mmCIF file of C-alpha atoms in Angstrom:
data_model
loop_
_atom_site.group_PDB
_atom_site.id
_atom_site.type_symbol
_atom_site.label_atom_id
_atom_site.label_comp_id
_atom_site.label_asym_id
_atom_site.label_seq_id
_atom_site.Cartn_x
_atom_site.Cartn_y
_atom_site.Cartn_z
ATOM 1 C CA MET A 291 -34.908 -8.076 -9.098
ATOM 2 C CA PHE A 292 -33.753 -4.934 -10.231
ATOM 3 C CA LEU A 293 -36.830 -2.637 -9.094
ATOM 4 C CA TYR A 294 -36.385 -4.710 -5.806
ATOM 5 C CA ARG A 295 -32.546 -4.004 -5.669
ATOM 6 C CA ASN A 296 -33.414 -0.456 -6.136
ATOM 7 C CA ALA A 297 -36.226 -0.127 -3.586
ATOM 8 C CA ALA A 298 -33.545 -1.641 -0.664
ATOM 9 C CA TRP A 299 -30.511 0.253 -2.440
ATOM 10 C CA PHE A 300 -32.350 3.559 -1.624
ATOM 11 C CA ALA A 301 -34.031 2.015 1.652
ATOM 12 C CA LYS A 302 -30.037 0.850 2.847
ATOM 13 C CA GLY A 303 -29.062 4.979 1.380
ATOM 14 C CA LEU A 304 -31.388 7.128 3.693
ATOM 15 C CA ARG A 305 -31.063 4.662 6.852
ATOM 16 C CA GLU A 306 -27.192 5.118 6.619
ATOM 17 C CA TYR A 307 -25.460 6.759 4.181
ATOM 18 C CA THR A 308 -26.691 10.228 5.421
ATOM 19 C CA LYS A 309 -25.760 11.789 7.919
ATOM 20 C CA SER A 310 -27.029 10.570 10.567
ATOM 21 C CA GLY A 311 -26.086 7.210 9.492
ATOM 22 C CA TYR A 312 -22.453 8.242 10.339
ATOM 23 C CA GLU A 313 -23.341 9.861 13.988
ATOM 24 C CA SER A 314 -24.636 6.691 14.591
ATOM 25 C CA ALA A 315 -22.710 4.739 13.557
ATOM 26 C CA SER A 316 -19.648 7.022 15.285
ATOM 27 C CA LYS A 317 -21.032 5.980 18.469
ATOM 28 C CA ASP A 318 -18.972 2.670 17.898
ATOM 29 C CA PHE A 319 -16.114 4.303 16.547
ATOM 30 C CA VAL A 320 -12.589 4.129 18.822
ATOM 31 C CA PRO A 321 -11.210 7.749 19.506
ATOM 32 C CA ASP A 322 -7.585 5.995 19.354
ATOM 33 C CA ASP A 323 -7.817 4.143 16.134
ATOM 34 C CA LEU A 324 -7.036 7.616 13.893
ATOM 35 C CA GLU A 325 -4.815 9.487 17.438
ATOM 36 C CA VAL A 326 -1.618 8.280 15.294
ATOM 37 C CA GLN A 327 1.236 9.275 13.897
ATOM 38 C CA VAL A 328 2.486 8.898 9.919
ATOM 39 C CA PRO A 329 5.883 10.874 9.294
ATOM 40 C CA GLY A 330 7.922 8.717 6.659
ATOM 41 C CA ARG A 331 4.960 7.480 5.216
ATOM 42 C CA ALA A 332 4.192 7.941 1.901
ATOM 43 C CA PHE A 333 0.483 8.698 0.804
ATOM 44 C CA LEU A 334 -0.294 8.709 -3.410
ATOM 45 C CA VAL A 335 -4.196 10.194 -3.297
ATOM 46 C CA THR A 336 -6.507 10.842 -6.140
ATOM 47 C CA GLY A 337 -8.677 13.473 -5.874
ATOM 48 C CA GLY A 338 -6.966 15.012 -3.774
ATOM 49 C CA ASN A 339 -8.454 18.621 -5.202
ATOM 50 C CA SER A 340 -11.336 18.664 -2.695
ATOM 51 C CA GLY A 341 -14.537 16.760 -0.926
ATOM 52 C CA ILE A 342 -13.498 13.529 0.254
ATOM 53 C CA GLY A 343 -9.759 13.060 -1.491
ATOM 54 C CA LYS A 344 -8.592 17.305 -0.689
ATOM 55 C CA ALA A 345 -10.497 16.132 3.151
ATOM 56 C CA THR A 346 -8.400 12.917 3.181
ATOM 57 C CA ALA A 347 -5.025 14.495 2.362
ATOM 58 C CA ILE A 348 -5.393 17.281 4.916
ATOM 59 C CA GLU A 349 -5.722 14.470 8.015
ATOM 60 C CA ILE A 350 -2.731 12.608 6.202
ATOM 61 C CA ALA A 351 -0.746 15.539 6.256
ATOM 62 C CA LYS A 352 -2.109 16.686 9.741
ATOM 63 C CA ARG A 353 -0.604 13.409 11.166
ATOM 64 C CA GLY A 354 3.522 14.116 8.967
ATOM 65 C CA GLY A 355 2.953 11.559 6.730
ATOM 66 C CA THR A 356 4.121 12.859 2.609
ATOM 67 C CA VAL A 357 1.207 13.400 0.781
ATOM 68 C CA HIS A 358 1.308 13.370 -3.619
ATOM 69 C CA LEU A 359 -1.475 14.512 -5.368
ATOM 70 C CA ALA A 360 -1.589 12.767 -8.868
ATOM 71 C CA CYS A 361 -3.307 16.655 -11.382
ATOM 72 C CA ARG A 362 -4.303 16.713 -14.301
ATOM 73 C CA ASP A 363 -4.769 21.089 -13.716
ATOM 74 C CA PRO A 364 -2.001 22.807 -12.137
ATOM 75 C CA GLU A 365 -3.811 25.603 -11.097
ATOM 76 C CA ARG A 366 -6.415 23.952 -9.871
ATOM 77 C CA ALA A 367 -4.121 21.212 -7.833
ATOM 78 C CA ALA A 368 -1.122 24.134 -7.055
ATOM 79 C CA GLY A 369 -4.408 25.932 -4.895
ATOM 80 C CA ALA A 370 -5.185 22.372 -3.104
ATOM 81 C CA LYS A 371 -1.675 21.662 -2.241
ATOM 82 C CA GLY A 372 -1.776 25.383 -0.461
ATOM 83 C CA GLU A 373 -4.741 24.728 0.975
ATOM 84 C CA ILE A 374 -2.900 21.619 2.563
ATOM 85 C CA ILE A 375 0.181 23.258 3.438
ATOM 86 C CA ARG A 376 -1.349 25.560 5.625
ATOM 87 C CA GLU A 377 -3.890 23.705 7.190
ATOM 88 C CA SER A 378 -1.344 20.990 8.173
ATOM 89 C CA GLY A 379 1.871 22.928 8.683
ATOM 90 C CA ASN A 380 3.289 20.330 6.676
ATOM 91 C CA GLN A 381 5.477 21.092 3.493
ATOM 92 C CA ASN A 382 5.789 17.366 2.631
ATOM 93 C CA ILE A 383 3.111 17.902 -0.482
ATOM 94 C CA PHE A 384 4.297 16.588 -3.602
ATOM 95 C CA LEU A 385 2.145 17.654 -7.157
ATOM 96 C CA HIS A 386 2.218 15.259 -9.885
ATOM 97 C CA ILE A 387 1.082 16.339 -13.163
ATOM 98 C CA VAL A 388 0.053 13.912 -15.212
ATOM 99 C CA ASP A 389 -3.467 13.225 -17.816
ATOM 100 C CA LEU A 390 -4.461 10.037 -15.739
ATOM 101 C CA SER A 391 -7.930 9.627 -18.713
ATOM 102 C CA GLU A 392 -5.035 7.957 -20.951
ATOM 103 C CA PRO A 393 -3.241 4.896 -20.453
ATOM 104 C CA LYS A 394 -0.220 5.417 -21.809
ATOM 105 C CA LYS A 395 0.744 8.643 -19.989
ATOM 106 C CA ILE A 396 -0.408 6.454 -17.180
ATOM 107 C CA TRP A 397 2.386 4.063 -17.668
ATOM 108 C CA LYS A 398 5.321 6.486 -17.915
ATOM 109 C CA PHE A 399 4.188 8.379 -14.913
ATOM 110 C CA VAL A 400 4.675 5.239 -12.420
ATOM 111 C CA GLU A 401 7.731 4.358 -14.189
ATOM 112 C CA ASN A 402 9.063 8.676 -12.864
ATOM 113 C CA PHE A 403 7.187 8.019 -9.853
ATOM 114 C CA LYS A 404 8.986 4.963 -8.889
ATOM 115 C CA GLN A 405 12.351 6.300 -10.204
ATOM 116 C CA GLU A 406 12.139 8.979 -8.269
ATOM 117 C CA HIS A 407 10.176 8.134 -4.608
ATOM 118 C CA LYS A 408 8.492 5.508 -1.937
ATOM 119 C CA LEU A 409 5.052 4.684 -1.853
ATOM 120 C CA HIS A 410 3.095 2.921 1.120
ATOM 121 C CA VAL A 411 -0.620 3.800 1.028
ATOM 122 C CA LEU A 412 -2.521 4.373 -2.321
ATOM 123 C CA ILE A 413 -5.165 6.152 -2.366
ATOM 124 C CA ASN A 414 -7.757 5.833 -5.693
ATOM 125 C CA ASN A 415 -9.857 8.932 -5.129
ATOM 126 C CA ALA A 416 -12.399 10.126 -7.710
ATOM 127 C CA GLY A 417 -14.655 9.419 -11.154
ATOM 128 C CA CYS A 418 -16.520 9.964 -13.439
ATOM 129 C CA MET A 419 -20.198 9.310 -15.059
ATOM 130 C CA VAL A 420 -20.545 10.140 -18.752
ATOM 131 C CA ASN A 421 -24.036 9.414 -19.675
ATOM 132 C CA GLU A 422 -23.560 8.955 -23.274
ATOM 133 C CA ARG A 423 -21.718 6.761 -24.858
ATOM 134 C CA GLU A 424 -18.287 8.624 -26.422
ATOM 135 C CA LEU A 425 -15.303 6.693 -27.039
ATOM 136 C CA THR A 426 -11.514 7.733 -25.876
ATOM 137 C CA GLU A 427 -8.577 8.807 -28.810
ATOM 138 C CA ASP A 428 -7.429 5.440 -28.284
ATOM 139 C CA GLY A 429 -11.256 3.698 -28.870
ATOM 140 C CA LEU A 430 -12.535 2.904 -25.187
ATOM 141 C CA GLU A 431 -15.793 3.949 -24.054
ATOM 142 C CA LYS A 432 -14.897 6.377 -21.991
ATOM 143 C CA ASN A 433 -16.663 5.105 -18.363
ATOM 144 C CA PHE A 434 -15.070 1.750 -18.701
ATOM 145 C CA ALA A 435 -11.618 3.337 -19.941
ATOM 146 C CA THR A 436 -11.037 6.324 -16.146
ATOM 147 C CA ASN A 437 -12.972 3.700 -14.506
ATOM 148 C CA THR A 438 -11.889 0.489 -14.357
ATOM 149 C CA LEU A 439 -9.266 0.053 -17.116
ATOM 150 C CA VAL A 440 -7.249 3.846 -15.738
ATOM 151 C CA TRP A 441 -9.690 3.552 -12.462
ATOM 152 C CA ALA A 442 -9.702 5.876 -9.077
ATOM 153 C CA SER A 443 -13.060 6.319 -7.608
ATOM 154 C CA LEU A 444 -15.159 9.576 -5.867
ATOM 155 C CA PRO A 445 -18.857 8.413 -4.494
ATOM 156 C CA LEU A 446 -20.538 9.201 -7.525
ATOM 157 C CA HIS A 447 -22.628 6.420 -6.220
ATOM 158 C CA THR A 448 -25.213 10.203 -5.122
ATOM 159 C CA ARG A 449 -26.145 10.350 -9.149
ATOM 160 C CA GLY A 450 -27.352 6.424 -8.850
ATOM 161 C CA PHE A 451 -29.253 7.588 -6.098
ATOM 162 C CA GLU A 452 -30.781 10.869 -8.045
ATOM 163 C CA ALA A 453 -31.566 8.601 -11.562
ATOM 164 C CA ALA A 454 -33.194 5.790 -8.976
ATOM 165 C CA PHE A 455 -35.064 8.770 -7.561
ATOM 166 C CA PHE A 456 -36.729 10.089 -10.470
ATOM 167 C CA GLN A 457 -36.645 6.206 -12.285
ATOM 168 C CA SER A 458 -39.552 5.898 -9.074
ATOM 169 C CA ARG A 459 -41.116 8.034 -10.346
ATOM 170 C CA GLY A 460 -40.814 7.812 -13.904
ATOM 171 C CA GLU A 461 -39.576 11.020 -15.320
ATOM 172 C CA GLU A 462 -36.846 9.020 -16.060
ATOM 173 C CA ASN A 463 -39.020 6.400 -18.315
ATOM 174 C CA THR A 464 -40.715 8.968 -19.694
ATOM 175 C CA ARG A 465 -37.298 11.306 -21.361
ATOM 176 C CA LEU A 466 -36.279 7.534 -22.450
ATOM 177 C CA LYS A 467 -39.090 7.029 -24.189
ATOM 178 C CA LYS A 468 -39.927 10.286 -26.010
ATOM 179 C CA LYS A 469 -35.526 9.820 -26.472
ATOM 180 C CA GLN A 470 -35.143 13.225 -25.421
ATOM 181 C CA PRO A 471 -30.836 13.198 -25.556
ATOM 182 C CA SER A 472 -29.464 13.906 -22.313
ATOM 183 C CA LYS A 473 -28.545 17.736 -20.993
ATOM 184 C CA PRO A 474 -24.961 17.626 -20.429
ATOM 185 C CA GLN A 475 -24.012 16.153 -17.137
ATOM 186 C CA ARG A 476 -21.701 17.480 -14.355
ATOM 187 C CA HIS A 477 -19.578 15.735 -12.402
ATOM 188 C CA VAL A 478 -19.180 15.223 -9.210
ATOM 189 C CA ALA A 479 -15.319 14.938 -9.400
ATOM 190 C CA ARG A 480 -14.999 18.159 -10.454
ATOM 191 C CA PRO A 481 -11.502 19.649 -9.244
ATOM 192 C CA HIS A 482 -7.976 18.582 -10.606
ATOM 193 C CA LEU A 483 -7.931 15.244 -11.930
ATOM 194 C CA TRP A 484 -8.537 14.850 -15.647
ATOM 195 C CA LEU A 485 -11.672 16.318 -17.433
ATOM 196 C CA TRP A 486 -12.709 15.030 -20.785
ATOM 197 C CA GLU A 487 -12.330 18.036 -23.060
ATOM 198 C CA SER A 488 -15.911 18.301 -23.531
ATOM 199 C CA ARG A 489 -16.767 18.919 -19.847
ATOM 200 C CA ALA A 490 -13.836 20.651 -19.266
ATOM 201 C CA ARG A 491 -15.472 23.742 -17.674
ATOM 202 C CA GLU A 492 -17.524 21.888 -14.561
ATOM 203 C CA GLY A 493 -16.093 17.854 -13.923
ATOM 204 C CA GLY A 494 -13.807 16.135 -13.371
ATOM 205 C CA CYS A 495 -13.410 12.519 -14.934
ATOM 206 C CA THR A 496 -10.491 10.458 -12.975
ATOM 207 C CA SER A 497 -8.732 7.861 -14.729
ATOM 208 C CA GLY A 498 -6.142 5.061 -13.002
ATOM 209 C CA VAL A 499 -7.124 2.416 -11.295
ATOM 210 C CA TYR A 500 -6.605 -1.228 -13.199
ATOM 211 C CA ILE A 501 -3.026 0.486 -14.488
ATOM 212 C CA LEU A 502 -2.061 2.306 -12.164
ATOM 213 C CA THR A 503 -2.484 -0.081 -9.597
ATOM 214 C CA THR A 504 -1.042 -2.997 -11.076
ATOM 215 C CA ALA A 505 1.987 -0.710 -12.189
ATOM 216 C CA LEU A 506 2.534 0.438 -8.514
ATOM 217 C CA ILE A 507 2.098 -2.856 -6.816
ATOM 218 C CA PRO A 508 5.948 -4.161 -7.128
ATOM 219 C CA VAL A 509 6.055 -0.472 -5.867
ATOM 220 C CA LEU A 510 4.443 -0.702 -2.522
ATOM 221 C CA GLU A 511 5.506 -4.855 -1.862
ATOM 222 C CA LYS A 512 8.674 -3.503 -1.490
ATOM 223 C CA GLU A 513 7.906 -0.850 1.548
ATOM 224 C CA HIS A 514 6.446 -2.544 5.069
ATOM 225 C CA ASP A 515 2.873 -2.248 5.753
ATOM 226 C CA PRO A 516 1.208 -1.907 2.335
ATOM 227 C CA ARG A 517 -2.132 -0.568 1.429
ATOM 228 C CA VAL A 518 -4.838 0.035 -1.246
ATOM 229 C CA ILE A 519 -7.697 1.884 -0.935
ATOM 230 C CA THR A 520 -10.847 2.225 -3.189
ATOM 231 C CA VAL A 521 -13.225 4.748 -2.851
ATOM 232 C CA SER A 522 -16.563 3.432 -4.087
ATOM 233 C CA SER A 523 -20.343 3.577 -3.734
ATOM 234 C CA GLY A 524 -23.367 1.943 -2.883
ATOM 235 C CA GLY A 525 -24.267 2.053 -6.688
ATOM 236 C CA MET A 526 -22.457 -1.423 -7.507
ATOM 237 C CA LEU A 527 -25.831 -2.970 -5.159
ATOM 238 C CA VAL A 528 -27.535 -2.978 -7.605
ATOM 239 C CA GLN A 529 -24.780 -4.255 -10.504
ATOM 240 C CA LYS A 530 -23.788 -7.983 -11.377
ATOM 241 C CA LEU A 531 -20.848 -8.265 -13.099
ATOM 242 C CA ASN A 532 -21.501 -8.508 -17.016
ATOM 243 C CA THR A 533 -17.920 -9.425 -18.347
ATOM 244 C CA SER A 534 -20.174 -9.949 -21.557
ATOM 245 C CA ASP A 535 -19.695 -6.255 -22.244
ATOM 246 C CA LEU A 536 -17.975 -4.120 -20.803
ATOM 247 C CA GLN A 537 -17.762 -1.387 -23.061
ATOM 248 C CA SER A 538 -21.424 -0.900 -23.819
ATOM 249 C CA GLU A 539 -21.433 -1.510 -27.266
ATOM 250 C CA ARG A 540 -24.461 -3.689 -27.503
ATOM 251 C CA ALA A 541 -27.078 -2.959 -25.562
ATOM 252 C CA ALA A 542 -29.155 0.565 -25.334
ATOM 253 C CA PHE A 543 -26.736 2.955 -22.891
ATOM 254 C CA ASN A 544 -27.217 3.678 -19.301
ATOM 255 C CA GLY A 545 -24.385 6.312 -18.139
ATOM 256 C CA THR A 546 -26.025 5.572 -14.535
ATOM 257 C CA MET A 547 -25.660 1.995 -14.750
ATOM 258 C CA VAL A 548 -22.675 1.763 -17.016
ATOM 259 C CA TYR A 549 -20.909 3.814 -13.966
ATOM 260 C CA ALA A 550 -22.176 1.392 -11.262
ATOM 261 C CA GLN A 551 -20.846 -1.312 -13.334
ATOM 262 C CA ASN A 552 -18.072 0.145 -13.660
ATOM 263 C CA LYS A 553 -18.081 -0.109 -9.279
ATOM 264 C CA ARG A 554 -18.687 -3.058 -9.376
ATOM 265 C CA GLN A 555 -16.283 -3.721 -10.869
ATOM 266 C CA GLN A 556 -13.747 -2.931 -9.202
ATOM 267 C CA VAL A 557 -14.579 -3.806 -6.013
ATOM 268 C CA VAL A 558 -14.821 -7.482 -7.621
ATOM 269 C CA LEU A 559 -10.954 -5.852 -8.433
ATOM 270 C CA THR A 560 -10.099 -5.658 -5.061
ATOM 271 C CA GLU A 561 -10.383 -8.573 -3.604
ATOM 272 C CA ARG A 562 -8.832 -10.289 -6.393
ATOM 273 C CA TRP A 563 -6.144 -8.141 -5.808
ATOM 274 C CA ALA A 564 -6.247 -8.880 -1.980
ATOM 275 C CA GLN A 565 -5.661 -12.769 -2.917
ATOM 276 C CA MET A 566 -2.789 -12.484 -5.287
ATOM 277 C CA HIS A 567 -0.757 -9.468 -3.193
ATOM 278 C CA PRO A 568 -0.893 -10.791 -0.137
ATOM 279 C CA ALA A 569 1.750 -8.618 1.319
ATOM 280 C CA ILE A 570 -0.803 -5.830 0.275
ATOM 281 C CA HIS A 571 -3.213 -4.470 2.303
ATOM 282 C CA PHE A 572 -6.802 -4.280 0.106
ATOM 283 C CA SER A 573 -9.784 -2.178 0.146
ATOM 284 C CA SER A 574 -12.266 -0.663 -0.556
ATOM 285 C CA VAL A 575 -15.160 1.558 0.660
ATOM 286 C CA HIS A 576 -18.487 3.615 1.021
ATOM 287 C CA PRO A 577 -18.435 6.976 2.006
ATOM 288 C CA GLY A 578 -21.822 7.988 1.743
ATOM 289 C CA TRP A 579 -24.100 10.550 0.934
ATOM 290 C CA VAL A 580 -21.164 13.602 1.079
ATOM 291 C CA ASP A 581 -21.482 17.408 1.028
ATOM 292 C CA THR A 582 -19.337 18.528 -1.232
ATOM 293 C CA PRO A 583 -19.498 22.737 -3.233
ATOM 294 C CA ALA A 584 -19.512 20.065 -6.514
ATOM 295 C CA VAL A 585 -23.175 18.035 -5.594
ATOM 296 C CA ARG A 586 -24.602 21.240 -4.876
ATOM 297 C CA LEU A 587 -23.327 22.099 -8.126
ATOM 298 C CA SER A 588 -23.495 19.896 -10.751
ATOM 299 C CA MET A 589 -26.709 18.336 -8.087
ATOM 300 C CA PRO A 590 -28.903 20.632 -7.089
ATOM 301 C CA GLY A 591 -31.985 18.416 -7.381
ATOM 302 C CA PHE A 592 -30.109 15.659 -5.563
ATOM 303 C CA HIS A 593 -28.761 18.655 -2.660
ATOM 304 C CA ALA A 594 -32.430 20.236 -2.039
ATOM 305 C CA ARG A 595 -33.737 16.699 -1.532
ATOM 306 C CA LEU A 596 -31.721 15.446 0.975
ATOM 307 C CA GLY A 597 -29.775 18.868 1.562
ATOM 308 C CA ASP A 598 -28.471 18.518 5.153
ATOM 309 C CA ARG A 599 -28.922 14.909 5.992
ATOM 310 C CA LEU A 600 -25.935 14.313 3.533
ATOM 311 C CA ARG A 601 -22.521 14.448 5.667
ATOM 312 C CA SER A 602 -20.080 16.685 5.367
ATOM 313 C CA ALA A 603 -16.592 15.587 3.432
ATOM 314 C CA ALA A 604 -15.106 14.984 6.601
ATOM 315 C CA GLN A 605 -17.770 12.616 7.766
ATOM 316 C CA GLY A 606 -16.948 11.004 3.974
ATOM 317 C CA ALA A 607 -13.300 10.859 3.896
ATOM 318 C CA ASP A 608 -13.319 9.192 7.849
ATOM 319 C CA THR A 609 -13.378 5.866 6.917
ATOM 320 C CA VAL A 610 -10.678 6.754 4.276
ATOM 321 C CA LEU A 611 -8.417 7.909 6.572
ATOM 322 C CA TRP A 612 -8.521 4.993 9.372
ATOM 323 C CA LEU A 613 -7.852 2.329 6.464
ATOM 324 C CA ALA A 614 -5.139 4.319 5.255
ATOM 325 C CA VAL A 615 -3.455 5.025 8.974
ATOM 326 C CA SER A 616 -5.229 3.119 11.455
ATOM 327 C CA PRO A 617 -3.454 -0.502 13.117
ATOM 328 C CA ALA A 618 -6.817 -1.410 13.462
ATOM 329 C CA ALA A 619 -7.762 -1.530 9.997
ATOM 330 C CA ALA A 620 -4.859 -3.437 9.052
ATOM 331 C CA ALA A 621 -6.036 -6.003 11.617
ATOM 332 C CA HIS A 622 -8.893 -6.608 9.305
ATOM 333 C CA PRO A 623 -8.584 -9.569 6.471
ATOM 334 C CA SER A 624 -7.586 -7.715 3.274
ATOM 335 C CA GLY A 625 -9.925 -7.453 0.381
ATOM 336 C CA LEU A 626 -13.017 -6.688 2.589
ATOM 337 C CA PHE A 627 -15.724 -3.449 1.650
ATOM 338 C CA PHE A 628 -16.120 -1.511 4.362
ATOM 339 C CA GLN A 629 -18.406 1.390 5.219
ATOM 340 C CA ASP A 630 -18.120 3.653 8.817
ATOM 341 C CA ARG A 631 -15.453 1.477 9.766
ATOM 342 C CA LYS A 632 -17.184 -2.117 9.691
ATOM 343 C CA PRO A 633 -16.478 -4.530 6.884
ATOM 344 C CA VAL A 634 -19.856 -4.981 5.379
ATOM 345 C CA SER A 635 -21.389 -7.508 2.421
ATOM 346 C CA ARG A 636 -20.712 -6.385 -1.334
ATOM 347 C CA HIS A 637 -24.396 -7.758 -2.493
ATOM 348 C CA LEU A 638 -27.531 -6.696 -1.421
ATOM 349 C CA PRO A 639 -30.226 -9.672 0.385
ATOM 350 C CA LEU A 640 -31.368 -11.824 -2.044
ATOM 351 C CA ALA A 641 -29.809 -9.531 -5.041
ATOM 352 C CA ARG A 642 -27.628 -12.173 -7.039
ATOM 353 C CA THR A 643 -25.272 -10.233 -7.459
ATOM 354 C CA SER A 644 -22.585 -12.868 -6.590
ATOM 355 C CA SER A 645 -20.234 -13.723 -9.816
ATOM 356 C CA SER A 646 -18.377 -16.546 -10.335
ATOM 357 C CA PRO A 647 -14.929 -16.899 -10.073
ATOM 358 C CA ALA A 648 -14.568 -17.366 -13.901
ATOM 359 C CA GLU A 649 -16.565 -14.525 -14.331
ATOM 360 C CA GLU A 650 -13.878 -12.768 -12.358
ATOM 361 C CA GLU A 651 -11.197 -13.753 -14.011
ATOM 362 C CA LYS A 652 -12.448 -13.363 -17.318
ATOM 363 C CA LEU A 653 -12.622 -9.202 -16.092
ATOM 364 C CA ILE A 654 -8.884 -9.296 -15.447
ATOM 365 C CA GLU A 655 -7.333 -11.190 -18.660
ATOM 366 C CA ILE A 656 -10.081 -8.974 -19.998
ATOM 367 C CA LEU A 657 -7.846 -6.010 -19.053
ATOM 368 C CA GLU A 658 -4.790 -7.049 -18.932
ATOM 369 C CA GLN A 659 -4.488 -7.493 -22.832
ATOM 370 C CA LEU A 660 -6.048 -4.164 -22.541
ATOM 371 C CA ALA A 661 -3.481 -2.606 -20.267
ATOM 372 C CA GLN A 662 0.042 -3.524 -22.068
ATOM 373 C CA ARG A 663 -1.801 -2.947 -25.423
ATOM 374 C CA PHE A 664 -0.569 0.240 -24.666
ATOM 375 C CA LYS A 665 2.216 -0.054 -21.977
#
C-alpha cells in the first residue's frame, strides 16, 4: 500500500504539480478574481522572507493590504520588508521579530499583537524537516513541535518527492541498511523564520500553527470576512493520521515520513477548525513544486532533475493569494484543500488514508494539552 501511495503521488506530481500543470490549470482561472483591492485589511504572513511567502506578501501589498511579517532574523526580515515596499509602493509593512520555535514566545507574541493590531487573514507558510530525531529545549520532537504544535508550513513536499525518487531506485534503502548517518539537511524554508541553531547557516524551521492559530482565532472572529490559509504539501497524501506516536518515539525515525505525517495533521486540523469556528474561512493549499533559491541551494539533485519544469514562486503563490483576497475563494465551503484555485481531494484513490472522528478528536486533545502546558 505504501509503494502504491508513493507511485500514485509521484505520477500525480509530474502531471499536476509542475509548471506545465499550473499552465494547464490556469486556462480555467477567472482573471477578475484577483482584480481586487484590500486597503484596510491586515494580513499576517509567516515565511515571508523569500519564495512563496514573499511573493504572496508582495501581491497583497500591491493591492493595498497591511502586511505583518513574523520573523526571527532581523537582518533578513528588514531586507524582505524593503523589497516588498519597493515592489509595491506600500509602506504598511510591519515586522515582528519573534522566535516561533518556542511555544511560550508564541503565546507572548500573540498577547502583544492583539493589543496593538487587528487581523483579517492569517497565512501559515514555511516549515522544516529535521531528518534525525532531535528534541527542543522543551523536550518536544522538533518536526512535531514546529510543524504541528506550533506550525506554519511551507511546501517542503519537494523533500518528500526527492526521498521517494531515490527510494524507488534503492539508494535510500541502501543507506539505511548500512546505517550510514544522514548528512545535515538544509531546509527549503531557509529565509527569515526561526532557525534551529544547528541549521542557522542555511535553513529555517518555522513554527506557528496549533498555538498561533488557536491563539489568534478570537482576534480573527472580531473582524469581517476573516480567513486562515495554510500552505501545506502533497506529501501528506502518502500518510494516514497516526496519533499513537506523534513525537516519533516508537518506530525507526524517518524525517521524510515524519514531515509528511505533520502535513496530514495540518490538513486534518484545518478541516476540524472549520467545523469548530464557522465565522472564519479556513483552507489549506498545495502550491505545487516550486523553484526557489532555497530549493536550488539545498536540493540540487531535485532541482537538476526537474529544472525548468518547476513552478516559479509567483505561480506557487497564486492560489495562496487567491484564497487570501478573492471573494470567489470565500464562496467555497470552509475547510477544503485547494490546488490551482480548485478544491481537490485530501486522499489518493484507494490509499486508505482517511481518519475517524475519534482519531481526529484525539489529535486535538493532545495538542490542546501540550499547548496549555506552555502558556
